[in-house]
Coordinates of C-alpha atoms and ligand atoms in Angstrom, one line a residue:
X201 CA 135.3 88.9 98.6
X202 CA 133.3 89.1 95.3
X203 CA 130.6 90.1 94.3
X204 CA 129.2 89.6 90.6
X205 CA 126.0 91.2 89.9
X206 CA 123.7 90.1 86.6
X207 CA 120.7 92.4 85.7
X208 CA 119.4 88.9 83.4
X209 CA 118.2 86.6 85.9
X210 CA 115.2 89.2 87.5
X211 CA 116.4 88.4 90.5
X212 CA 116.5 91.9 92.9
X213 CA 120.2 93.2 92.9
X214 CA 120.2 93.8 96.9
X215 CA 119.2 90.2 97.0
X216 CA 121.7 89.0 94.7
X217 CA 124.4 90.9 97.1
X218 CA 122.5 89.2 99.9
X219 CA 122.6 86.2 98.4
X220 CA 126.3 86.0 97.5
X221 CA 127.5 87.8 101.2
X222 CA 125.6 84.7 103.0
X223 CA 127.6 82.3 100.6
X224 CA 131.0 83.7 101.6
X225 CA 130.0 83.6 105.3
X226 CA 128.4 79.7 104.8
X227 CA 131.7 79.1 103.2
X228 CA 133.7 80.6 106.4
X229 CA 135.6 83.4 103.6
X230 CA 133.8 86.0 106.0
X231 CA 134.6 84.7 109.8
X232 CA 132.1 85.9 112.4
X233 CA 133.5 89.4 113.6
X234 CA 134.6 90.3 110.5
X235 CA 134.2 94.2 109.3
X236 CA 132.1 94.4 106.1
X237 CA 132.5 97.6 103.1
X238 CA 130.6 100.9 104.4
X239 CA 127.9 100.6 102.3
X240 CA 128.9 103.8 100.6
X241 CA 132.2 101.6 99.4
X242 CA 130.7 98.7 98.4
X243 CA 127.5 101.0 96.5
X244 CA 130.8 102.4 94.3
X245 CA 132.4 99.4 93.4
X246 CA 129.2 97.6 91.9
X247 CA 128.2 100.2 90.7
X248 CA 125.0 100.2 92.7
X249 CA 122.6 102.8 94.6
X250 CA 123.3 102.9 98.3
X251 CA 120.1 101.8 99.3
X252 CA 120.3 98.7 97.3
X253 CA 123.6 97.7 99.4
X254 CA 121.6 98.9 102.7
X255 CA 118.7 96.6 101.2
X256 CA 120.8 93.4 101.3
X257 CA 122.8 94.3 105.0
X258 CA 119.1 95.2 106.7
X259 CA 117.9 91.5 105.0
X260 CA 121.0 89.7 106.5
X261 CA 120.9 91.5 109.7
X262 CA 116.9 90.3 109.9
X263 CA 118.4 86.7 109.6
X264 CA 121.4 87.3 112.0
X265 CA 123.9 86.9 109.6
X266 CA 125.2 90.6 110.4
X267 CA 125.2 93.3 113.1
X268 CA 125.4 96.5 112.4
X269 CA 126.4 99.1 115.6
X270 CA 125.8 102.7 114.9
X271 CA 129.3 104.3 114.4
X272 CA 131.1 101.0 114.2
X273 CA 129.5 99.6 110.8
X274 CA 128.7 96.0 109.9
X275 CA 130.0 92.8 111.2
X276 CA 129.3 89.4 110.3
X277 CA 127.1 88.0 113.8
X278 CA 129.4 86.6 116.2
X279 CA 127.6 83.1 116.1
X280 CA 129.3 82.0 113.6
X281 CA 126.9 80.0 111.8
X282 CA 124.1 82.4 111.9
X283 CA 124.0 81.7 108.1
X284 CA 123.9 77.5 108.2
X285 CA 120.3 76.6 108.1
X286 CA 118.9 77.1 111.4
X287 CA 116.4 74.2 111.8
X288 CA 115.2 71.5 109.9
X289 CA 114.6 72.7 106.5
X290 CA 112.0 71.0 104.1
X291 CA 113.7 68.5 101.5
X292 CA 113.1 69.9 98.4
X293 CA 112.4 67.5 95.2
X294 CA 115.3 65.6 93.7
X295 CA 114.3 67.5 90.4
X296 CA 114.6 71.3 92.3
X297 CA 118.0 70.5 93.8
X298 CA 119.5 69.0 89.9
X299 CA 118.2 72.7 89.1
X300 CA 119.6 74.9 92.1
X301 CA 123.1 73.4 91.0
X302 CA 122.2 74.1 87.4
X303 CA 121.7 77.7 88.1
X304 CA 124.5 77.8 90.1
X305 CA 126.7 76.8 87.6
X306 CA 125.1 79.8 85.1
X307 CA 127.9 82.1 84.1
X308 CA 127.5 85.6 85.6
X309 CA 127.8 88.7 83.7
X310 CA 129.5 91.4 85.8
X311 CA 127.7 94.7 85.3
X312 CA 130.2 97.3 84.0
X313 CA 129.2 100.6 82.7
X314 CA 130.3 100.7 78.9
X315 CA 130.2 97.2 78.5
X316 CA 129.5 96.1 75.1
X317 CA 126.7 93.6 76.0
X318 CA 127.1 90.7 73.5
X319 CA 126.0 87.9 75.9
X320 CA 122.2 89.2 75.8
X321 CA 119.7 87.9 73.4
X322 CA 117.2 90.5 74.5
X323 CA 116.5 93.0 71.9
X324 CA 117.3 96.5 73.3
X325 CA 114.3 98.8 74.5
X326 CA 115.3 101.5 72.1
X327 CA 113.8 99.1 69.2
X328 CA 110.8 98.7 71.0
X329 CA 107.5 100.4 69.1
X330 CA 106.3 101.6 72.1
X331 CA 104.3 104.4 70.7
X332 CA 102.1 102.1 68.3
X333 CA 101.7 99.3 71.2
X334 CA 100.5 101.9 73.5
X335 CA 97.6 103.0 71.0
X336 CA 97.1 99.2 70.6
X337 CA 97.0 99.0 74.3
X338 CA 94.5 101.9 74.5
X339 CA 92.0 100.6 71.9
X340 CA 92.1 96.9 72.9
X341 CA 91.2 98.3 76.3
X342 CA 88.5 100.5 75.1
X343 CA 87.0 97.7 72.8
X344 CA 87.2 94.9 75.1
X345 CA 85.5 97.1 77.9
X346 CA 85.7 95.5 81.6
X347 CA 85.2 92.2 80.0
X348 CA 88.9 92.1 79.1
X349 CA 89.4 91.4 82.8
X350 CA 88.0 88.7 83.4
X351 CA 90.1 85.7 83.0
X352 CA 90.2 84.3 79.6
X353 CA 89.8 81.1 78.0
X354 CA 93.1 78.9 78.5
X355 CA 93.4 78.3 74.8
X356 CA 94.1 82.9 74.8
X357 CA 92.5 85.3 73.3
X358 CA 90.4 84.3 70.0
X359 CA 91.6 87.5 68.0
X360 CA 95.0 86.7 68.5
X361 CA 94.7 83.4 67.7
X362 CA 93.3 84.1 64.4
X363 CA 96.2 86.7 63.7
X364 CA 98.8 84.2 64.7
X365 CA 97.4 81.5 62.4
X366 CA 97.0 83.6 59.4
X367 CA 100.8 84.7 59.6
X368 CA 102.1 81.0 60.0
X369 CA 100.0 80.3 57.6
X370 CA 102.0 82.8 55.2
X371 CA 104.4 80.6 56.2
X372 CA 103.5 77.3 54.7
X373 CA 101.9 76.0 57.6
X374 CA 98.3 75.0 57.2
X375 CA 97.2 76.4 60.8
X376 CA 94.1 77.0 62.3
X377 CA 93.3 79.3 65.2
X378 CA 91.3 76.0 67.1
X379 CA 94.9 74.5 66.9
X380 CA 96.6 77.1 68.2
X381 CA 97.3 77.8 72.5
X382 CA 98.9 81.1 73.6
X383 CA 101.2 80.8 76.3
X384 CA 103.5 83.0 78.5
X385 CA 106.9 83.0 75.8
X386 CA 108.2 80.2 73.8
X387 CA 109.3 79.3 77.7
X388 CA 106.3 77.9 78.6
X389 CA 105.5 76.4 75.0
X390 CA 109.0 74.4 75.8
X391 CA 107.6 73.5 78.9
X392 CA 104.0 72.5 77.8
X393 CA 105.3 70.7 74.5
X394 CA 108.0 68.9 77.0
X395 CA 104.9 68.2 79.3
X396 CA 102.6 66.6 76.0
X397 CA 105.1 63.6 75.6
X398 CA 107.6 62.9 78.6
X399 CA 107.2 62.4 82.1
X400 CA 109.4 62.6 85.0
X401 CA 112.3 60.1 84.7
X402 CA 111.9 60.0 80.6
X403 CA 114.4 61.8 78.5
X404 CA 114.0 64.4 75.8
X405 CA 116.7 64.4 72.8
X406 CA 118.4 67.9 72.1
X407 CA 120.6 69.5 70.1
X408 CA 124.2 70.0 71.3
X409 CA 125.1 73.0 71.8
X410 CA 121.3 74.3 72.4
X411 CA 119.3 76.7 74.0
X412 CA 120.6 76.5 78.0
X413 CA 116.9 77.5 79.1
X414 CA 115.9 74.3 77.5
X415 CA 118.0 72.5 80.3
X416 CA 116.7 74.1 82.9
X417 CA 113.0 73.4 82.0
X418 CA 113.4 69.3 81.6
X419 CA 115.9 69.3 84.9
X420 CA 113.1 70.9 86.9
X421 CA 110.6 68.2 85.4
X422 CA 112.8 65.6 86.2
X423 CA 113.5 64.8 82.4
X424 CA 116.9 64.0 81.1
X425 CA 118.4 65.8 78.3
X426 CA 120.7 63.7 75.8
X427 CA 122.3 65.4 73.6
X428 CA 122.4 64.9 69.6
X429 CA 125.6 66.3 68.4
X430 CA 125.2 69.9 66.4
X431 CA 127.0 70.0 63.0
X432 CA 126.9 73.9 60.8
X433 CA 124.1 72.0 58.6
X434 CA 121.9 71.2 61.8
X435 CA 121.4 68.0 64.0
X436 CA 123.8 65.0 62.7
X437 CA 120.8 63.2 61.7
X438 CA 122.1 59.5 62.4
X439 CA 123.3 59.9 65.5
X440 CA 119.5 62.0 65.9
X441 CA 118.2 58.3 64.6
X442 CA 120.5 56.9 66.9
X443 CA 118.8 58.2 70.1
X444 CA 115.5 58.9 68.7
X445 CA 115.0 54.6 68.9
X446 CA 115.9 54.7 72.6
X447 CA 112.3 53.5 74.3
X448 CA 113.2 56.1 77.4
X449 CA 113.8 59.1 74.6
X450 CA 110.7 60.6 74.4
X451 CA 110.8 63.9 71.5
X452 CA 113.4 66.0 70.3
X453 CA 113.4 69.8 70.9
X454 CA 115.0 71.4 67.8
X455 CA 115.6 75.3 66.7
X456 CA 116.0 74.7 63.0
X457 CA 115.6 78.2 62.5
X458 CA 118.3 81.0 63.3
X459 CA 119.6 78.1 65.8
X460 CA 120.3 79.1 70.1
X461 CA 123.3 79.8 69.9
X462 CA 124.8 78.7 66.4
X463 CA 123.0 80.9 64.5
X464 CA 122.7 78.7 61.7
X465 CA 119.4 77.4 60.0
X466 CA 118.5 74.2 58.4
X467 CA 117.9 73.2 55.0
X468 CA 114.8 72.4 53.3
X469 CA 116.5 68.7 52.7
X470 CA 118.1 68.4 56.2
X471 CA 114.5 69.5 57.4
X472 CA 112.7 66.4 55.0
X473 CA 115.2 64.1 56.2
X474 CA 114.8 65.5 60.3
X475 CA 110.7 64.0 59.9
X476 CA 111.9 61.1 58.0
X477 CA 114.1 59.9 61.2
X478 CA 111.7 61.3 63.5
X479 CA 108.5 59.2 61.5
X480 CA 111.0 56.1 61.4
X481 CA 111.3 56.2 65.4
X482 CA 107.6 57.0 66.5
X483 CA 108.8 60.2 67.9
X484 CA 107.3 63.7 68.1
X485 CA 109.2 66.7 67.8
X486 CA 109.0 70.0 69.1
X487 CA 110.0 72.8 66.5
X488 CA 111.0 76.2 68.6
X489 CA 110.4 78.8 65.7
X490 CA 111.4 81.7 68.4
X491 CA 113.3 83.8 65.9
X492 CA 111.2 82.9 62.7
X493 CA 110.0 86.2 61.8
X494 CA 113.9 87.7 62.2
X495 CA 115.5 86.7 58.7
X496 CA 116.5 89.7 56.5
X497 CA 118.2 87.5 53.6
X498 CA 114.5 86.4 52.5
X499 CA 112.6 83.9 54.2
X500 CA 114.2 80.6 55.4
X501 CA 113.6 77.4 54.5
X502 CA 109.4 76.0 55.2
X503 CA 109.2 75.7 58.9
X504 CA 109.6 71.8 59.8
X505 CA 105.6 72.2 61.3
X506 CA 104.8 73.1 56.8
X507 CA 106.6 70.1 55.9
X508 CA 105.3 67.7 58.4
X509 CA 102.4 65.3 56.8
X510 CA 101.9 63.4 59.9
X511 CA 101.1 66.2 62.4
X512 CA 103.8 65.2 64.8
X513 CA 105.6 68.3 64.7
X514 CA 104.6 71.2 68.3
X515 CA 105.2 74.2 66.9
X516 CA 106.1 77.5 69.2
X517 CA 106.2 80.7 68.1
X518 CA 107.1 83.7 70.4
X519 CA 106.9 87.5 70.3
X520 CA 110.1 88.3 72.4
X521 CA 113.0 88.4 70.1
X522 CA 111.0 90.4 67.0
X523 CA 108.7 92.4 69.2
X524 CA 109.8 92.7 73.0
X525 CA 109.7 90.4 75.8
X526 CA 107.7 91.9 78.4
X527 CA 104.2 91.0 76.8
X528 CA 105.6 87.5 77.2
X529 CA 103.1 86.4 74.4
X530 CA 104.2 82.9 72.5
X531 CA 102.0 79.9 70.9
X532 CA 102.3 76.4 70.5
X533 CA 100.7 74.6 67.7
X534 CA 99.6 71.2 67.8
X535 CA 97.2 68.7 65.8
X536 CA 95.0 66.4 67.2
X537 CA 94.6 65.3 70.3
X538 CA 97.9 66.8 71.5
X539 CA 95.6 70.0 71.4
X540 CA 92.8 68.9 73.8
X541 CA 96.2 68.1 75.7
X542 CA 98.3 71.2 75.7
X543 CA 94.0 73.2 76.9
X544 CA 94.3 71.1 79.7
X545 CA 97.7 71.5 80.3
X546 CA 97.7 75.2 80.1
X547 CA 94.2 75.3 82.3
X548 CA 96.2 73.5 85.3
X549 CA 99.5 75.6 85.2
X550 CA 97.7 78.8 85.3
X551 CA 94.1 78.6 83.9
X552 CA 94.9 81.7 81.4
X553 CA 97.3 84.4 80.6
X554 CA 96.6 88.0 80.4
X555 CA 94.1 89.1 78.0
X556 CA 95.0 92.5 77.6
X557 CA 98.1 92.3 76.3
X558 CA 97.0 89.6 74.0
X559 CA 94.0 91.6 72.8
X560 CA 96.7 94.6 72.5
X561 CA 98.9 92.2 70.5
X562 CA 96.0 91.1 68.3
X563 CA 95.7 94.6 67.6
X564 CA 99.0 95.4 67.0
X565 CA 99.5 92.9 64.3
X566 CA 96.6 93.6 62.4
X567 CA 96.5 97.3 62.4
X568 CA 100.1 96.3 60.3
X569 CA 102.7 97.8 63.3
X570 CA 103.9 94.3 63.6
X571 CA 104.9 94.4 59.8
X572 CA 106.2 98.1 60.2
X573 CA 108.2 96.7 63.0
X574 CA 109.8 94.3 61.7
X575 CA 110.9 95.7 58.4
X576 CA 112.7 98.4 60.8
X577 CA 113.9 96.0 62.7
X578 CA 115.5 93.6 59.8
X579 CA 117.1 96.7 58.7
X580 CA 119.0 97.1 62.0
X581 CA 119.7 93.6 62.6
X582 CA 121.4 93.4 58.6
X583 CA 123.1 96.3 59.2
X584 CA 124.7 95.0 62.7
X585 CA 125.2 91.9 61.2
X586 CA 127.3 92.8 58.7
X587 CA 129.6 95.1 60.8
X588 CA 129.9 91.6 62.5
X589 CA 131.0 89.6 60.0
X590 CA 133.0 92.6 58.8
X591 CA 135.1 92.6 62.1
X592 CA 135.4 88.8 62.7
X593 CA 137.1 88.3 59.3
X594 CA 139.3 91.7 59.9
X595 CA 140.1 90.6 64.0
X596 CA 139.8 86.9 64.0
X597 CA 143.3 85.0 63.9
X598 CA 143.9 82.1 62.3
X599 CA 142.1 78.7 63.4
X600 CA 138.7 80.6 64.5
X601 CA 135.4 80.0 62.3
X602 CA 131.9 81.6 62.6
X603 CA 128.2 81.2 61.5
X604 CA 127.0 83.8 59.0
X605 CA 123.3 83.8 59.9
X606 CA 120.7 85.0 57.3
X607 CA 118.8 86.5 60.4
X608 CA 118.3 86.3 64.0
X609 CA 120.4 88.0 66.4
X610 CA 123.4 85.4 66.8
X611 CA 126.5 84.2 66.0
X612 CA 128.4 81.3 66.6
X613 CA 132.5 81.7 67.0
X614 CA 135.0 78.8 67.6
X615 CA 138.4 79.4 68.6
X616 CA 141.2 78.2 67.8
X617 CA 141.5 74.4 69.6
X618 CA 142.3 74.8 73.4
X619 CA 141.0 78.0 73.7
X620 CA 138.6 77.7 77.0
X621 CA 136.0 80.6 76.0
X622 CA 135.2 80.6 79.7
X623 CA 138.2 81.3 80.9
X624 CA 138.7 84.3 77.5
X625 CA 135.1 85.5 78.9
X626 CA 136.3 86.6 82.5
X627 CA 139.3 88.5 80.7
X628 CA 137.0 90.4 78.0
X629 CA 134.5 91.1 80.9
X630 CA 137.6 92.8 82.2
X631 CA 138.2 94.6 79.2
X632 CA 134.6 96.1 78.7
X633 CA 133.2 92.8 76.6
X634 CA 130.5 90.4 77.2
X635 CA 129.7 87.5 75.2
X636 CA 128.3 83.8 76.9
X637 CA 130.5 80.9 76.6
X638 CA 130.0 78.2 74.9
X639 CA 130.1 75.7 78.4
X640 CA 126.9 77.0 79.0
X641 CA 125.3 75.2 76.1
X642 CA 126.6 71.9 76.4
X643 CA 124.0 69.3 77.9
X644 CA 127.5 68.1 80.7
X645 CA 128.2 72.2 80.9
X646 CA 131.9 70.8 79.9
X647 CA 134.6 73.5 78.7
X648 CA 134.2 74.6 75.6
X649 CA 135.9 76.5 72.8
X650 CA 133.3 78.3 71.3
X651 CA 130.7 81.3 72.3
X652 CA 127.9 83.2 71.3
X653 CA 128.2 86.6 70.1
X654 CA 124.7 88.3 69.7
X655 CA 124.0 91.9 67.9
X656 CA 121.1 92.5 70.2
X657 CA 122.0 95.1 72.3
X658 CA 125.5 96.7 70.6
X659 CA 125.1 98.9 67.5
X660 CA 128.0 98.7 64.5
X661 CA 130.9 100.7 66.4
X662 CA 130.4 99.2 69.4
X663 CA 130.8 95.8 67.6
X664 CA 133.6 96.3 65.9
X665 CA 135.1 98.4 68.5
X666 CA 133.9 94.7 71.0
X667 CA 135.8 91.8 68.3
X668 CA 138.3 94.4 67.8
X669 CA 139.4 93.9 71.8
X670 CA 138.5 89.8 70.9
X671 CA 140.9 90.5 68.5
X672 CA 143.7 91.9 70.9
X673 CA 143.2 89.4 73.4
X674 CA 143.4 86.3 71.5
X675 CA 147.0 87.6 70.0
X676 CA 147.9 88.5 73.6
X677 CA 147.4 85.0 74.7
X678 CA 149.1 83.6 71.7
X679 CA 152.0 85.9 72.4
X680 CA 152.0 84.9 76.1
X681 CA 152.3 81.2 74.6
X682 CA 150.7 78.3 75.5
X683 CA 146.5 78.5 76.0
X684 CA 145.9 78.1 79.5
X685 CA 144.3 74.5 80.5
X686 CA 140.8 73.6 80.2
X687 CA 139.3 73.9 83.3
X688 CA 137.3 71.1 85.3
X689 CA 133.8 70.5 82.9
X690 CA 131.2 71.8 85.7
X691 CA 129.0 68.5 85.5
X692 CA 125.2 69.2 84.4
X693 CA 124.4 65.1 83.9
Ligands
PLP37 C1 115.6 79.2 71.6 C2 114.8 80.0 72.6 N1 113.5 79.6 72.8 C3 112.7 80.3 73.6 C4 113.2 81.4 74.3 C5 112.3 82.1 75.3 O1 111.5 82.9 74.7 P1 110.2 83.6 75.5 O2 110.7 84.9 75.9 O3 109.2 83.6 74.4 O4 109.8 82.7 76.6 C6 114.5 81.8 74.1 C7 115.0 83.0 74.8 O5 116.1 83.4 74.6 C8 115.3 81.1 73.2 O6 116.5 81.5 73.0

């Protein structure tokens, strides 16, 4: 029996124990009778509080998937299939199911203390101002009095608004705060932007590899992604051109800025030449800018939303990656009608989002934290950078290339051909290293040499002491000889 625990997904570890112990006994690995761990055993090997084991066996035994006897211990119930579904469930939409086996296919990240965590593209809490956003918190509170309660507009709070355009306006992009929706991340701008264009059946063009979140939003709205292959210059613009004239193709979601999970960013040219395709095929396109305000090599190139004349481009914008997460504060710009749209849209998912922490956020920007923030938080991310790049070219063997960002928190490494990264993942989680496999990106989910090492939550010597044991294991395997097989792709499409 295994049991692999991953503190990303928010979902409550005693009901991700749960979760998986009902699996193994649908499954028949645990027949009916059989002795589960004393809770005390099975608390030490994840690594988990006792009452969170005693959590998940009280929740199964309320199901009648276990027994417990006092002095005996656990047992799985002795009707066998106490787990199957009982009665008649409810069908669930076609749309929910394509997602369950999409998140079932999500790699897990075993939970080890020590682990160098390079899989997570969550900045640590130890960056996180918390000191200046409390007195932002304070004083938004105290200004807005009990009015800040109330719900808000669905467009978000003006003051933010106003902030929000002024800084993308810095960035070349003639915004206004009427044009402007705040939303719950860049998660739900992906979802709302997604929602402007296409509708259930419709597809939406991506890059491949992309952000895997991405997948999970258009499979839940019944949208197909197709994907447009990913060069280290950006999208391969003709076979973009390619799909983009498709009648069922409906947008294209980009990152052309510190790219999920290459790393990379697009040229000023590439970016022309991106609109120039997308204006030839009557398509809009949906720029996620989530890492825009990350670079420490100078600014990169104009945001495709500055260079856009026709107004076709959404723009999102989020706070989680230079700020923290837990506001969940992003925006979507639009022009037009698209922004009429993207009210309405927002008004009949969840009328508004909170307005204290968007008045707090207003605040926070313009009392100049935000800037203070980020200049601190460049700093870091150079620094960790470069003892990234510094260890890849010392530990890397022969065959293996990388991105070399100018800012954001990731990096992009292919192996040497053959190399399943899936299959080299499971041995560095074993070896106190996490990164996410490259599988994981692909629209299919199909094997993949590559992966996605990210400087968010490991400082320099944990870095180099993390490609260091890459370093080890890849000679290992070339010592042991042949790279194992590829294994079966795990079929997203
Ligand atoms: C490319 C990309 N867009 C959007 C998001 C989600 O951001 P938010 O927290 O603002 O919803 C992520 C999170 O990792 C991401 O990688």
């Amino acid at each position: 029996m295994r049991i692999v625990l991953d503190r990303e997904t928010g979902t409550p570890v005693n009901r991700q124990i749960a979760d998986q112990l009902r699996g193994e006994v649908v499954a028949g690995r645990l027949a009916s009778g059989e002795r589960l761990p004393a809770i005390r055993n099975l608390a030490r090997e994840l690594g988990v509080n006792r009452d969170t084991v005693a959590a998940a066996y009280e929740r199964l035994a309320a199901e009648g998937v276990l027994e417990s006897t006092v002095g005996r211990g656990t047992f799985v119930a002795e009707s066998g299939d106490a787990a199957a579904p009982k009665a008649a469930q409810p069908t669930l939409a076609p749309q929910v199911e394509r997602l369950l086996e999409f998140e079932r296919a999500r790699p897990r990240y075993p939970e080890r203390d020590g682990a160098v965590r390079m899989h997570a593209l969550v900045p640590e809490p130890s960056l996180y101002p918390v000191d200046d956003f409390r007195k932002a918190l304070n004083r938004a509170l105290v200004e807005g009095g009990p009015e800040l309660l109330l719900y808000g507009g669905p467009q978000g709070h003006p003051a933010l608004r106003r902030e929000l355009a002024a800084r993308l306006s810095d960035a070349g992009i003639a915004a206004d705060a009427e044009d402007l929706v705040l939303c719950h991340g860049a998660s739900q701008g992906i979802s709302l932007g997604v929602r402007l264009f296409a509708a259930p059946g419709d597809a939406v063009a991506v890059e491949e590899p992309t952000y895997n979140n991405v997948l999970a939003t258009l499979f839940a709205l019944g949208i197909r992604p197709v994907p447009v292959p990913m060069t280290h210059q950006g999208p391969d613009l003709d076979a973009l051109e390619r799909t983009l004239s498709r009648p069922e193709v409906k947008l294209f979601y980009t990152i052309p800025t510190f790219h999920n999970p290459m790393g990379i960013s697009t040229s000023a040219a590439h970016r022309r030449a991106l609109l120039e395709v997308a204006a030839r095929c009557g398509k809009p396109v949906l720029e996620d800018a989530f890492e825009m305000d990350l670079w420490h090599e100078g600014p990169p190139a104009p945001p495709l939303a500055a260079l856009d004349r026709a107004g076709w481009v959404v723009h999102l914008f989020s706070f989680s990656k230079s700020l923290f997460p837990g506001a969940r504060v992003g925006s979507v710009l639009a022009r037009g009608r698209p922004v009429e749209a993207l009210v309405a849209l927002k008004r009949s998912t969840d009328l508004s989002d909170a307005q204290p922490l968007q008045a707090a956020l207003a605040d926070f920007v313009k009392s100049g934290a935000y800037d203070r923030h980020l200049v601190r938080l460049r700093r870091v991310l150079a620094s960790r950078r470069a003892a990234l790049l510094d260890a890849l070219e010392e530990h890397m063997p022969d065959g293996a290339n990388w991105t070399e960002p100018q800012g954001g928190y990731q990096v992009w490494l292919e192996l040497p051909e053959g190399i399943d990264s899936a299959t080299l993942g499971a041995e560095a989680a074993r070896a106190g290293v996490l990164f996410a496999p490259g599988h994981q990106f692909n629209v299919d989910g199909r094997p993949s040499n590559a992966l996605r090492l990210t400087v968010a939550m490991a400082d320099e010597p944990a870095i180099t002491r993390a490609v260091s044991t890459l370093g080890a294991l890849l000679r290992e395997r070339r010592e042991r000889g042949a790279p194992a097989p590829p294994r079966a792709a795990s079929v997203h499409v």
